[in-house]
Coordinates of C-alpha atoms in Angstrom, one line a residue:
Chain H
M1 CA 84.2 -74.7 -10.5
S2 CA 83.3 -75.0 -14.1
Y3 CA 85.9 -75.5 -16.7
K4 CA 85.1 -72.0 -18.1
T5 CA 85.6 -70.2 -14.8
K6 CA 88.7 -72.1 -14.0
N7 CA 90.1 -71.3 -17.4
A8 CA 89.3 -67.6 -17.0
L9 CA 90.9 -67.6 -13.5
T10 CA 94.1 -69.2 -14.9
G11 CA 94.2 -66.4 -17.4
W12 CA 94.1 -63.8 -14.7
M13 CA 96.9 -65.5 -12.9
F14 CA 99.2 -65.1 -16.0
I15 CA 98.4 -61.5 -16.1
A16 CA 98.5 -60.7 -12.4
V17 CA 102.2 -60.0 -11.8
A18 CA 102.5 -57.6 -14.7
A19 CA 99.2 -55.8 -13.9
I20 CA 100.2 -55.4 -10.3
L21 CA 103.7 -54.1 -11.1
I22 CA 102.4 -51.7 -13.7
T23 CA 99.8 -50.4 -11.3
V24 CA 102.4 -50.0 -8.5
F25 CA 105.1 -48.4 -10.7
Y26 CA 103.1 -46.4 -13.2
F27 CA 99.5 -45.7 -12.2
Y28 CA 99.9 -45.3 -8.5
P29 CA 102.9 -42.8 -8.9
M30 CA 100.9 -41.0 -11.5
F31 CA 98.1 -40.6 -9.0
Q32 CA 100.6 -39.6 -6.3
S33 CA 102.0 -37.0 -8.7
L34 CA 98.5 -35.6 -9.1
L35 CA 98.1 -35.3 -5.3
L36 CA 101.7 -33.8 -5.1
S37 CA 100.8 -31.2 -7.6
F38 CA 98.4 -29.6 -5.1
Q39 CA 101.1 -29.5 -2.4
S40 CA 104.0 -27.3 -1.9
G41 CA 107.0 -27.0 0.4
A42 CA 110.7 -27.8 0.6
G43 CA 111.7 -31.5 0.6
T44 CA 109.3 -33.6 2.5
N45 CA 107.6 -30.8 4.5
L46 CA 104.6 -30.6 2.2
E47 CA 101.2 -28.9 2.7
F48 CA 98.1 -28.6 0.5
V49 CA 98.0 -25.3 -1.3
G50 CA 95.1 -25.8 -3.7
F51 CA 95.8 -24.6 -7.2
A52 CA 98.8 -22.3 -6.2
N53 CA 101.3 -24.5 -8.2
Y54 CA 99.1 -24.3 -11.3
V55 CA 98.9 -20.5 -10.9
R56 CA 102.6 -20.3 -10.5
L57 CA 103.2 -22.5 -13.6
F58 CA 101.8 -19.9 -16.0
S59 CA 103.8 -17.0 -14.6
D60 CA 107.1 -19.0 -14.2
P61 CA 109.5 -17.7 -16.8
T62 CA 111.8 -20.7 -16.5
F63 CA 108.8 -23.1 -17.1
L64 CA 107.7 -21.0 -20.1
T65 CA 111.2 -21.1 -21.5
A66 CA 111.5 -24.9 -21.0
L67 CA 108.0 -25.3 -22.6
T68 CA 108.9 -23.2 -25.6
N69 CA 112.3 -25.0 -26.1
T70 CA 110.6 -28.4 -25.9
V71 CA 107.9 -27.5 -28.4
I72 CA 110.5 -26.0 -30.8
Y73 CA 112.5 -29.3 -30.7
L74 CA 109.3 -31.1 -31.4
L75 CA 108.0 -29.0 -34.2
V76 CA 111.3 -28.7 -36.0
Q77 CA 113.0 -32.1 -35.3
V78 CA 110.2 -34.6 -35.7
P79 CA 109.0 -33.5 -39.2
V80 CA 112.7 -33.2 -40.4
M81 CA 113.6 -36.6 -39.1
I82 CA 110.4 -38.3 -40.4
F83 CA 111.1 -36.7 -43.8
F84 CA 114.8 -37.9 -43.9
A85 CA 113.8 -41.3 -42.7
L86 CA 111.2 -41.6 -45.5
I87 CA 113.5 -40.4 -48.2
I88 CA 116.3 -42.7 -47.1
S89 CA 114.1 -45.8 -46.8
V90 CA 112.7 -45.2 -50.3
M91 CA 116.2 -45.0 -51.7
L92 CA 117.2 -48.2 -49.8
N93 CA 114.1 -49.9 -51.1
N94 CA 115.3 -49.7 -54.7
D95 CA 116.0 -53.2 -56.0
K96 CA 118.8 -52.1 -58.3
L97 CA 120.8 -50.6 -55.4
K98 CA 124.0 -52.4 -54.5
F99 CA 125.4 -52.5 -50.9
R100 CA 121.9 -52.1 -49.5
G101 CA 122.7 -54.1 -46.4
W102 CA 125.8 -52.0 -45.8
F103 CA 124.0 -48.7 -46.1
R104 CA 121.2 -49.9 -43.9
T105 CA 123.5 -51.1 -41.1
A106 CA 125.5 -47.8 -41.3
I107 CA 122.5 -45.6 -41.0
F108 CA 120.9 -47.8 -38.3
L109 CA 124.2 -47.9 -36.2
P110 CA 123.6 -44.7 -34.2
C111 CA 120.7 -46.5 -32.5
V112 CA 123.0 -48.8 -30.6
T113 CA 124.8 -46.0 -28.7
S114 CA 123.6 -44.9 -25.3
L115 CA 122.1 -41.5 -25.2
V116 CA 124.7 -40.4 -22.7
A117 CA 127.6 -41.7 -24.7
Y118 CA 126.6 -40.1 -28.0
S119 CA 125.8 -36.8 -26.2
V120 CA 129.3 -36.6 -24.8
I121 CA 130.8 -37.3 -28.2
F122 CA 128.6 -34.6 -29.8
K123 CA 129.6 -32.2 -27.0
Y124 CA 133.3 -32.6 -28.0
L125 CA 132.7 -32.7 -31.8
F126 CA 130.8 -29.4 -31.6
A127 CA 133.0 -27.6 -29.1
S128 CA 134.1 -24.2 -30.3
D129 CA 137.6 -25.6 -31.2
G130 CA 136.1 -29.0 -32.0
L131 CA 136.3 -31.1 -35.1
V132 CA 133.2 -29.8 -36.8
N133 CA 134.2 -26.2 -36.5
M134 CA 137.8 -27.1 -37.6
A135 CA 136.5 -28.9 -40.7
L136 CA 134.1 -26.0 -41.6
L137 CA 136.9 -23.4 -41.1
N138 CA 139.5 -25.4 -43.1
T139 CA 137.2 -25.9 -46.0
G140 CA 136.3 -22.2 -46.1
I141 CA 132.6 -22.8 -45.4
L142 CA 133.0 -20.7 -42.2
Q143 CA 135.1 -17.6 -41.6
A144 CA 134.6 -17.7 -37.8
P145 CA 133.8 -20.7 -35.6
I146 CA 130.2 -21.3 -34.6
Q147 CA 129.7 -21.2 -30.8
W148 CA 127.6 -24.4 -30.8
L149 CA 127.5 -24.7 -27.1
T150 CA 127.4 -21.1 -25.9
D151 CA 125.1 -19.4 -28.5
P152 CA 121.4 -19.8 -27.6
F153 CA 120.4 -20.3 -31.2
W154 CA 123.2 -22.7 -32.2
A155 CA 122.9 -24.7 -29.0
K156 CA 119.2 -25.5 -29.9
V157 CA 120.4 -26.4 -33.5
L158 CA 123.0 -28.7 -32.0
I159 CA 120.4 -30.5 -29.9
I160 CA 118.2 -30.9 -32.9
I161 CA 121.2 -32.2 -35.0
A162 CA 122.1 -34.7 -32.2
I163 CA 118.6 -36.2 -31.9
T164 CA 118.2 -36.4 -35.6
W165 CA 121.5 -38.3 -35.9
R166 CA 120.5 -40.7 -33.2
W167 CA 116.9 -41.5 -34.3
T168 CA 116.6 -41.2 -38.1
G169 CA 117.8 -44.8 -38.6
Y170 CA 115.4 -46.1 -36.1
N171 CA 112.4 -44.6 -38.0
M172 CA 113.9 -45.7 -41.3
I173 CA 113.7 -49.4 -40.2
F174 CA 110.0 -49.1 -39.7
Y175 CA 109.5 -47.6 -43.1
L176 CA 111.8 -50.1 -44.9
S177 CA 109.8 -53.0 -43.5
A178 CA 106.5 -51.4 -44.4
L179 CA 107.7 -50.5 -47.9
Q180 CA 108.5 -54.2 -48.6
N181 CA 104.9 -55.0 -48.0
I182 CA 103.7 -52.6 -50.7
D183 CA 102.9 -54.5 -53.9
K184 CA 105.4 -53.5 -56.6
S185 CA 102.7 -53.7 -59.4
I186 CA 101.1 -50.5 -58.0
Y187 CA 104.2 -48.6 -58.9
E188 CA 104.4 -50.2 -62.3
A189 CA 100.8 -49.3 -63.0
A190 CA 101.5 -45.7 -62.0
K191 CA 104.6 -45.6 -64.2
I192 CA 102.6 -46.8 -67.2
D193 CA 100.1 -44.0 -66.5
G194 CA 103.0 -41.6 -66.8
A195 CA 103.7 -40.9 -63.1
N196 CA 107.3 -39.8 -62.2
A197 CA 109.2 -40.9 -59.1
F198 CA 108.1 -37.8 -57.2
Q199 CA 104.5 -38.3 -58.0
S200 CA 104.6 -42.0 -57.0
F201 CA 106.2 -41.0 -53.7
I202 CA 103.5 -38.5 -52.9
K203 CA 100.5 -40.4 -54.3
I204 CA 101.5 -44.0 -53.5
T205 CA 104.2 -44.3 -50.9
I206 CA 103.1 -41.7 -48.4
P207 CA 99.4 -42.8 -48.4
M208 CA 100.4 -46.5 -48.1
L209 CA 102.7 -45.8 -45.2
K210 CA 100.3 -43.5 -43.4
P211 CA 99.6 -45.8 -40.4
I212 CA 103.4 -46.4 -39.8
I213 CA 104.1 -42.6 -40.2
L214 CA 101.4 -42.0 -37.6
F215 CA 103.0 -44.6 -35.3
T216 CA 106.5 -43.3 -35.7
T217 CA 105.4 -39.7 -35.3
I218 CA 103.6 -40.4 -32.1
I219 CA 106.5 -42.4 -30.7
S220 CA 108.9 -39.6 -31.7
T221 CA 106.6 -37.0 -30.2
I222 CA 106.5 -38.8 -26.9
G223 CA 110.3 -39.2 -26.9
T224 CA 111.0 -35.6 -27.8
L225 CA 108.6 -34.3 -25.1
Q226 CA 110.6 -36.3 -22.6
L227 CA 114.0 -35.2 -23.8
F228 CA 116.5 -35.2 -21.0
D229 CA 119.8 -37.2 -21.5
E230 CA 121.1 -35.2 -24.5
V231 CA 120.4 -31.7 -23.1
M232 CA 121.8 -32.7 -19.7
N233 CA 125.0 -34.0 -21.2
I234 CA 125.6 -31.7 -24.2
T235 CA 124.7 -28.3 -22.9
G236 CA 123.5 -28.8 -19.4
G237 CA 120.4 -26.8 -20.3
G238 CA 122.5 -23.8 -21.1
P239 CA 123.5 -21.2 -22.2
G240 CA 121.2 -19.5 -19.7
N241 CA 118.2 -21.8 -20.1
A242 CA 118.3 -21.7 -23.9
T243 CA 118.2 -25.5 -24.3
L244 CA 116.4 -26.4 -21.1
T245 CA 113.6 -29.0 -21.5
I246 CA 110.6 -29.7 -19.3
S247 CA 112.1 -33.0 -18.1
Q248 CA 115.3 -31.3 -17.1
Y249 CA 113.4 -28.6 -15.3
I250 CA 111.5 -31.2 -13.4
Y251 CA 114.8 -32.9 -12.5
N252 CA 116.3 -29.6 -11.4
L253 CA 113.2 -28.7 -9.3
S254 CA 113.4 -32.0 -7.6
F255 CA 117.1 -32.8 -7.2
E256 CA 119.2 -29.8 -8.1
Y257 CA 117.6 -26.7 -6.6
T258 CA 116.0 -26.7 -3.1
P259 CA 113.7 -29.7 -3.7
N260 CA 110.1 -28.7 -4.3
F261 CA 108.4 -32.0 -5.2
G262 CA 105.0 -30.5 -5.3
Y263 CA 105.8 -27.9 -8.0
A264 CA 107.9 -30.5 -9.9
A265 CA 104.8 -32.7 -10.0
T266 CA 102.8 -29.9 -11.4
V267 CA 105.3 -29.3 -14.1
S268 CA 105.4 -33.0 -14.9
Y269 CA 101.6 -32.9 -15.6
A270 CA 102.4 -30.3 -18.3
I271 CA 104.2 -33.1 -20.2
V272 CA 101.3 -35.4 -19.7
V273 CA 98.9 -32.8 -21.1
L274 CA 101.2 -32.2 -24.1
I275 CA 101.6 -35.9 -24.9
V276 CA 97.8 -36.4 -24.9
F277 CA 97.3 -33.1 -26.9
F278 CA 99.8 -34.0 -29.6
S279 CA 98.7 -37.6 -29.9
I280 CA 95.1 -36.7 -30.4
L281 CA 96.1 -34.0 -32.8
Q282 CA 98.1 -36.4 -34.9
F283 CA 95.4 -39.0 -34.9
K284 CA 92.9 -36.3 -36.0
L285 CA 95.2 -35.1 -38.8
V286 CA 95.8 -38.5 -40.2
G287 CA 92.3 -39.8 -39.5
D288 CA 90.5 -36.9 -41.3
K289 CA 92.6 -37.5 -44.5
N290 CA 91.6 -41.2 -44.5
D291 CA 87.9 -40.4 -44.7
Chain K
M1 CA 116.1 -45.1 -63.5
T2 CA 118.8 -43.2 -65.3
K3 CA 122.4 -43.6 -64.5
L4 CA 122.6 -40.0 -63.4
K5 CA 119.8 -40.6 -60.8
M6 CA 121.4 -43.7 -59.6
G7 CA 124.7 -41.8 -59.2
A8 CA 123.0 -39.1 -57.2
M9 CA 121.4 -41.8 -55.0
Y10 CA 124.7 -43.5 -54.3
T11 CA 126.3 -40.1 -53.5
A12 CA 123.5 -39.2 -51.1
L13 CA 123.5 -42.6 -49.3
T14 CA 127.3 -42.6 -49.0
I15 CA 127.3 -39.1 -47.4
I16 CA 124.5 -40.1 -45.0
S17 CA 126.3 -43.3 -44.1
L18 CA 129.5 -41.5 -43.4
V19 CA 127.7 -38.9 -41.2
S20 CA 126.1 -41.8 -39.4
I21 CA 129.3 -43.7 -38.7
F22 CA 131.7 -40.9 -38.3
P23 CA 131.2 -40.3 -34.6
F24 CA 131.9 -44.0 -34.0
I25 CA 135.1 -43.9 -36.0
W26 CA 136.2 -40.7 -34.2
M27 CA 135.3 -42.2 -30.8
I28 CA 137.4 -45.4 -31.5
V29 CA 140.3 -43.4 -33.0
S30 CA 140.3 -40.9 -30.2
A31 CA 140.4 -43.7 -27.6
T32 CA 143.8 -44.5 -28.9
N33 CA 145.1 -41.0 -28.8
R34 CA 146.3 -38.6 -26.2
S35 CA 143.9 -35.9 -25.0
V36 CA 146.0 -33.1 -26.7
D37 CA 145.9 -35.0 -30.0
V38 CA 142.1 -35.3 -29.8
T39 CA 141.8 -31.5 -29.3
R40 CA 144.1 -30.9 -32.2
G41 CA 141.7 -32.8 -34.4
R42 CA 143.8 -35.9 -35.1
I43 CA 141.7 -38.4 -37.0
F44 CA 144.3 -41.2 -37.2
P45 CA 144.7 -44.0 -34.7
G46 CA 147.5 -43.5 -32.1
T47 CA 149.4 -45.8 -29.7
H48 CA 148.1 -44.5 -26.4
I49 CA 145.3 -46.9 -25.8
F50 CA 146.9 -48.8 -22.9
E51 CA 148.0 -45.5 -21.3
N52 CA 144.4 -44.3 -21.6
L53 CA 143.1 -47.6 -20.1
Q54 CA 145.6 -47.2 -17.2
N55 CA 144.4 -43.7 -16.6
L56 CA 140.8 -44.6 -16.8
L57 CA 141.2 -47.4 -14.3
N58 CA 143.0 -45.0 -12.0
Q59 CA 140.5 -42.2 -12.3
V60 CA 137.1 -44.0 -11.9
N61 CA 135.6 -47.2 -10.6
L62 CA 135.2 -48.7 -14.1
V63 CA 135.0 -52.4 -13.2
P64 CA 132.4 -51.9 -10.5
A65 CA 130.3 -49.7 -12.8
L66 CA 130.5 -52.3 -15.5
M67 CA 129.5 -55.0 -13.0
N68 CA 126.5 -52.9 -11.8
S69 CA 125.4 -52.2 -15.3
A70 CA 125.7 -55.9 -16.2
I71 CA 123.7 -57.0 -13.1
I72 CA 121.0 -54.5 -13.7
A73 CA 120.7 -55.2 -17.4
V74 CA 120.8 -59.0 -17.2
G75 CA 118.5 -59.0 -14.1
T76 CA 116.0 -56.6 -15.7
T77 CA 116.0 -58.6 -19.0
V78 CA 115.4 -62.0 -17.3
L79 CA 112.6 -60.7 -15.1
A80 CA 111.0 -58.5 -17.8
L81 CA 110.9 -61.3 -20.3
F82 CA 109.4 -63.7 -17.8
I83 CA 106.8 -61.2 -16.6
G84 CA 106.0 -59.8 -20.1
S85 CA 105.7 -63.1 -21.9
L86 CA 103.6 -64.5 -19.1
A87 CA 101.1 -61.6 -19.4
G88 CA 101.2 -61.5 -23.2
Y89 CA 100.4 -65.2 -23.3
G90 CA 97.7 -64.8 -20.7
F91 CA 96.0 -62.0 -22.6
E92 CA 96.0 -63.8 -25.9
V93 CA 95.4 -67.5 -24.9
Y94 CA 92.7 -66.8 -22.2
R95 CA 91.0 -64.0 -24.0
S96 CA 87.9 -62.3 -22.6
K97 CA 86.2 -59.0 -22.8
K98 CA 87.3 -58.0 -19.3
K99 CA 90.9 -58.9 -20.1
D100 CA 90.8 -56.8 -23.2
I101 CA 89.7 -53.8 -21.1
V102 CA 92.6 -54.4 -18.7
F103 CA 95.0 -54.8 -21.6
T104 CA 93.9 -51.4 -23.0
I105 CA 94.4 -49.8 -19.5
L106 CA 97.8 -51.3 -19.2
L107 CA 98.7 -50.0 -22.7
L108 CA 97.9 -46.5 -21.5
S109 CA 101.0 -46.7 -19.2
M110 CA 103.1 -46.3 -22.4
M111 CA 101.8 -42.7 -22.6
I112 CA 103.0 -41.8 -19.1
P113 CA 106.2 -39.8 -19.3
F114 CA 108.9 -40.9 -16.9
A115 CA 109.3 -37.3 -15.6
A116 CA 105.8 -37.5 -14.1
L117 CA 106.8 -40.7 -12.2
M118 CA 110.2 -39.7 -11.1
V119 CA 109.4 -37.9 -7.9
P120 CA 106.7 -40.2 -6.6
L121 CA 108.9 -43.2 -7.4
F122 CA 111.8 -41.6 -5.6
R123 CA 109.6 -41.0 -2.5
M124 CA 108.2 -44.5 -2.7
F125 CA 111.7 -46.1 -2.7
A126 CA 112.8 -43.6 0.0
S127 CA 110.0 -44.9 2.3
I128 CA 110.8 -48.5 1.4
S129 CA 114.4 -47.9 2.5
S130 CA 113.5 -47.9 6.2
V131 CA 111.5 -51.1 5.9
I132 CA 113.4 -53.2 3.3
P133 CA 116.8 -51.6 3.0
F134 CA 118.0 -53.8 0.1
I135 CA 115.4 -52.7 -2.3
G136 CA 115.3 -49.0 -1.2
I137 CA 117.1 -45.9 -2.5
D138 CA 120.7 -46.4 -3.7
T139 CA 120.3 -50.1 -4.4
L140 CA 120.4 -52.0 -7.7
P141 CA 117.0 -53.6 -7.2
A142 CA 115.5 -50.1 -7.0
V143 CA 116.9 -49.4 -10.5
M144 CA 115.4 -52.6 -11.8
L145 CA 111.9 -52.8 -10.2
P146 CA 110.1 -50.0 -12.1
T147 CA 111.3 -51.4 -15.4
V148 CA 110.6 -55.1 -15.2
A149 CA 106.9 -54.8 -16.2
T150 CA 106.3 -52.9 -19.3
A151 CA 103.2 -52.5 -21.5
F152 CA 105.5 -52.6 -24.5
L153 CA 106.7 -56.2 -23.8
I154 CA 103.2 -57.4 -23.0
F155 CA 102.0 -55.9 -26.3
F156 CA 105.0 -57.4 -28.1
F157 CA 104.4 -60.9 -26.7
R158 CA 100.7 -60.7 -27.2
Q159 CA 101.2 -59.9 -30.9
S160 CA 103.6 -62.8 -31.4
T161 CA 101.4 -65.2 -29.5
K162 CA 98.7 -64.7 -32.2
M163 CA 101.0 -66.9 -34.4
F164 CA 101.4 -69.6 -31.8
P165 CA 99.4 -72.7 -32.8
R166 CA 96.6 -73.5 -30.3
E167 CA 96.8 -77.2 -31.1
M168 CA 100.0 -77.3 -29.1
I169 CA 98.2 -76.1 -26.1
E170 CA 95.5 -78.8 -26.5
A171 CA 98.2 -81.4 -27.0
G172 CA 99.9 -80.2 -23.8
R173 CA 96.6 -80.5 -21.9
M174 CA 96.1 -84.1 -23.2
D175 CA 99.5 -85.0 -21.9
G176 CA 98.4 -83.8 -18.5
L177 CA 100.6 -80.7 -18.3
S178 CA 99.4 -77.9 -16.0
E179 CA 98.5 -74.6 -17.7
F180 CA 101.7 -73.0 -16.4
G181 CA 103.6 -76.2 -17.5
I182 CA 102.3 -75.7 -21.0
F183 CA 103.6 -72.1 -21.0
L184 CA 107.0 -73.1 -19.6
R185 CA 107.6 -76.3 -21.5
I186 CA 105.9 -75.8 -24.8
Y187 CA 105.3 -72.1 -25.4
A188 CA 108.6 -70.6 -24.2
P189 CA 110.9 -73.0 -26.1
T190 CA 108.8 -72.5 -29.3
M191 CA 109.0 -68.7 -29.2
K192 CA 112.8 -68.5 -29.1
T193 CA 113.1 -65.8 -31.7
T194 CA 110.4 -63.6 -30.0
Y195 CA 112.3 -64.0 -26.7
A196 CA 115.6 -63.1 -28.4
A197 CA 114.2 -59.9 -29.9
A198 CA 112.6 -58.9 -26.7
A199 CA 115.9 -59.6 -24.8
I200 CA 117.9 -57.4 -27.2
I201 CA 115.5 -54.5 -26.9
T202 CA 115.2 -54.8 -23.1
F203 CA 118.9 -55.3 -22.5
M204 CA 119.8 -52.3 -24.6
A205 CA 117.3 -50.0 -22.9
S206 CA 118.4 -51.1 -19.5
W207 CA 122.1 -50.9 -20.2
N208 CA 121.7 -47.4 -21.5
N209 CA 119.2 -46.1 -19.0
Y210 CA 120.2 -42.8 -17.4
L211 CA 117.6 -40.7 -15.7
W212 CA 116.2 -43.2 -13.2
P213 CA 119.6 -44.5 -12.1
L214 CA 120.8 -40.9 -11.8
V215 CA 117.9 -40.2 -9.4
V216 CA 117.9 -43.4 -7.4
L217 CA 121.6 -44.2 -7.1
Q218 CA 123.7 -42.0 -4.9
S219 CA 126.9 -43.6 -3.7
P220 CA 129.9 -43.8 -6.1
G221 CA 130.2 -47.5 -5.7
N222 CA 126.7 -48.0 -7.1
Q223 CA 127.3 -46.1 -10.3
T224 CA 126.3 -47.5 -13.6
I225 CA 128.2 -47.0 -16.9
P226 CA 126.0 -44.1 -18.2
L227 CA 126.4 -42.3 -14.9
L228 CA 130.2 -42.8 -15.0
I229 CA 130.4 -41.4 -18.5
S230 CA 128.2 -38.5 -17.7
N231 CA 130.5 -37.6 -14.8
L232 CA 133.7 -38.0 -16.9
G233 CA 132.1 -35.9 -19.6
S234 CA 131.2 -33.0 -17.3
S235 CA 134.6 -32.8 -15.5
Y236 CA 136.4 -29.5 -15.7
S237 CA 139.7 -30.8 -17.2
P238 CA 138.5 -33.6 -19.4
D239 CA 141.0 -36.2 -20.7
Y240 CA 139.4 -36.8 -24.1
G241 CA 141.3 -40.0 -24.9
V242 CA 140.3 -41.5 -21.6
I243 CA 136.7 -40.5 -21.9
M244 CA 136.5 -41.8 -25.5
L245 CA 137.9 -45.1 -24.3
A246 CA 135.3 -45.3 -21.6
I247 CA 132.6 -44.7 -24.2
V248 CA 134.0 -47.4 -26.4
I249 CA 134.0 -49.9 -23.6
A250 CA 130.4 -48.9 -22.7
T251 CA 129.3 -49.3 -26.3
I252 CA 130.9 -52.7 -26.8
P253 CA 128.2 -54.9 -25.2
T254 CA 125.3 -53.3 -27.1
A255 CA 127.3 -53.1 -30.4
V256 CA 128.2 -56.8 -30.1
I257 CA 124.6 -57.8 -29.4
F258 CA 123.5 -55.6 -32.3
F259 CA 125.9 -57.1 -34.8
F260 CA 125.2 -60.7 -33.9
M261 CA 121.5 -60.4 -33.6
Q262 CA 120.7 -57.6 -36.1
K263 CA 117.9 -59.7 -37.8
H264 CA 116.2 -60.3 -34.5
F265 CA 116.5 -56.7 -33.5
V266 CA 114.8 -55.5 -36.7
A267 CA 112.2 -58.3 -36.4
G268 CA 111.6 -57.3 -32.8
M269 CA 110.9 -53.7 -33.8
M270 CA 108.6 -54.8 -36.6
G271 CA 106.8 -57.1 -34.2
S272 CA 105.9 -54.1 -32.2
I273 CA 103.9 -52.5 -35.0
K274 CA 102.3 -55.5 -36.7

């Protein structure tokens, strides 16, 4: 064996374990899921039914509700969070600011909690007689308590508040690090040319951070499309199905209702399609502006 | 910047910081209060922490759940770091066109939502159960196995390996070390910070994992901490003080890791986007 072939072979050995495990635990189940999506039946008694599951998908009101909810979370929460994270990171990047480390740590802190733990805390904070309503009533902002958990609209708002609380600091860290790599002289030049803070933000900061914004948007999109822990533990998907997400619907179809693995697999492909669709869309949007 | 603008900035940042940390403070304060005080909106520390602890220990299998979570998180971290760094090193040091293609394919697994894997994985482990019971459904290895190889860690280690000086590999070869020996004795000890960052990220993700343990673990004795908290939180007559104490206890390991290794954590996250 030549040195070159031997060397190449050694390389494959290093990669083998990971490649095999990822194939077994990601790609193979993904393929299984595809096969399952053409089958139907209760529990393990499955038979091939062609496209019946896919036909059912588009006339299934629960699926359509879950899909709508998930897309609402995505379209409202991700832009709001990215905007907040950007603003906060720009403020924290100011050299004259004191206590920067303290602010940064405080804002990043939500990221260390488990999704389940913070969900339970939020459920109690936003109960109808919870601390948030109590504070809003006592300060006179509200006349009557908001039914965060039982009103279909406010329940969605609560989920959005919760995810924003948990993830804004996470995105902020990416922007902060990227901001530190921007040459300060660009801002000084802009200032001399008469640009104000807002103009520098729009004309310099955002274009310079574009790759990172794209990265965090895609990561957040994938995360939001898979939303499960929060909804399960804050509202349980209720009231009615007002906060139900696609992931939770798949869980219910598989493990809560009479198990229908075939249809659950079909629904799961909806998330795959959405992730691919939104990722390509985001790449296109950012890519076109770069040209 | 004018004084007025600076003032506005401090005010905004102070409010945002308070909103960020308030749920933590409330959680810690509530863990020391009686359930009835928590519902009354008491925001000062009380004296009922030991009473709450006693009740918590009586109500649920706290210690076994902590043990399960610890075994899963430590086990996953050790295996994931070994497998991930091995592959990241392999992809970067023995680079070839074919390997780059494989790398891209492996990266695609990051796009696969867990919900699409859940049912087939469940069925896979259910069928393993009859052949190798100790890695089948309702076992701790079943929780760990699907998470020990991740494209994210491979990517992370590959990026960091770009900085690793090749001369050290040559020196190792001169000294007669095997290729694996070079990885184990030269590469691994040199890359301590990379390993630390990867360990923090993996430990946190594993400690806080909820959906897959919820699916695969069934018996009460095999509960992990997130499952235990979820059950406590959904009970019909919640004892708020007790639940908050459980959440505090569950958060301590990740919070401690975060505070002691904050720099590595941030570096680790940055490493992933370099």
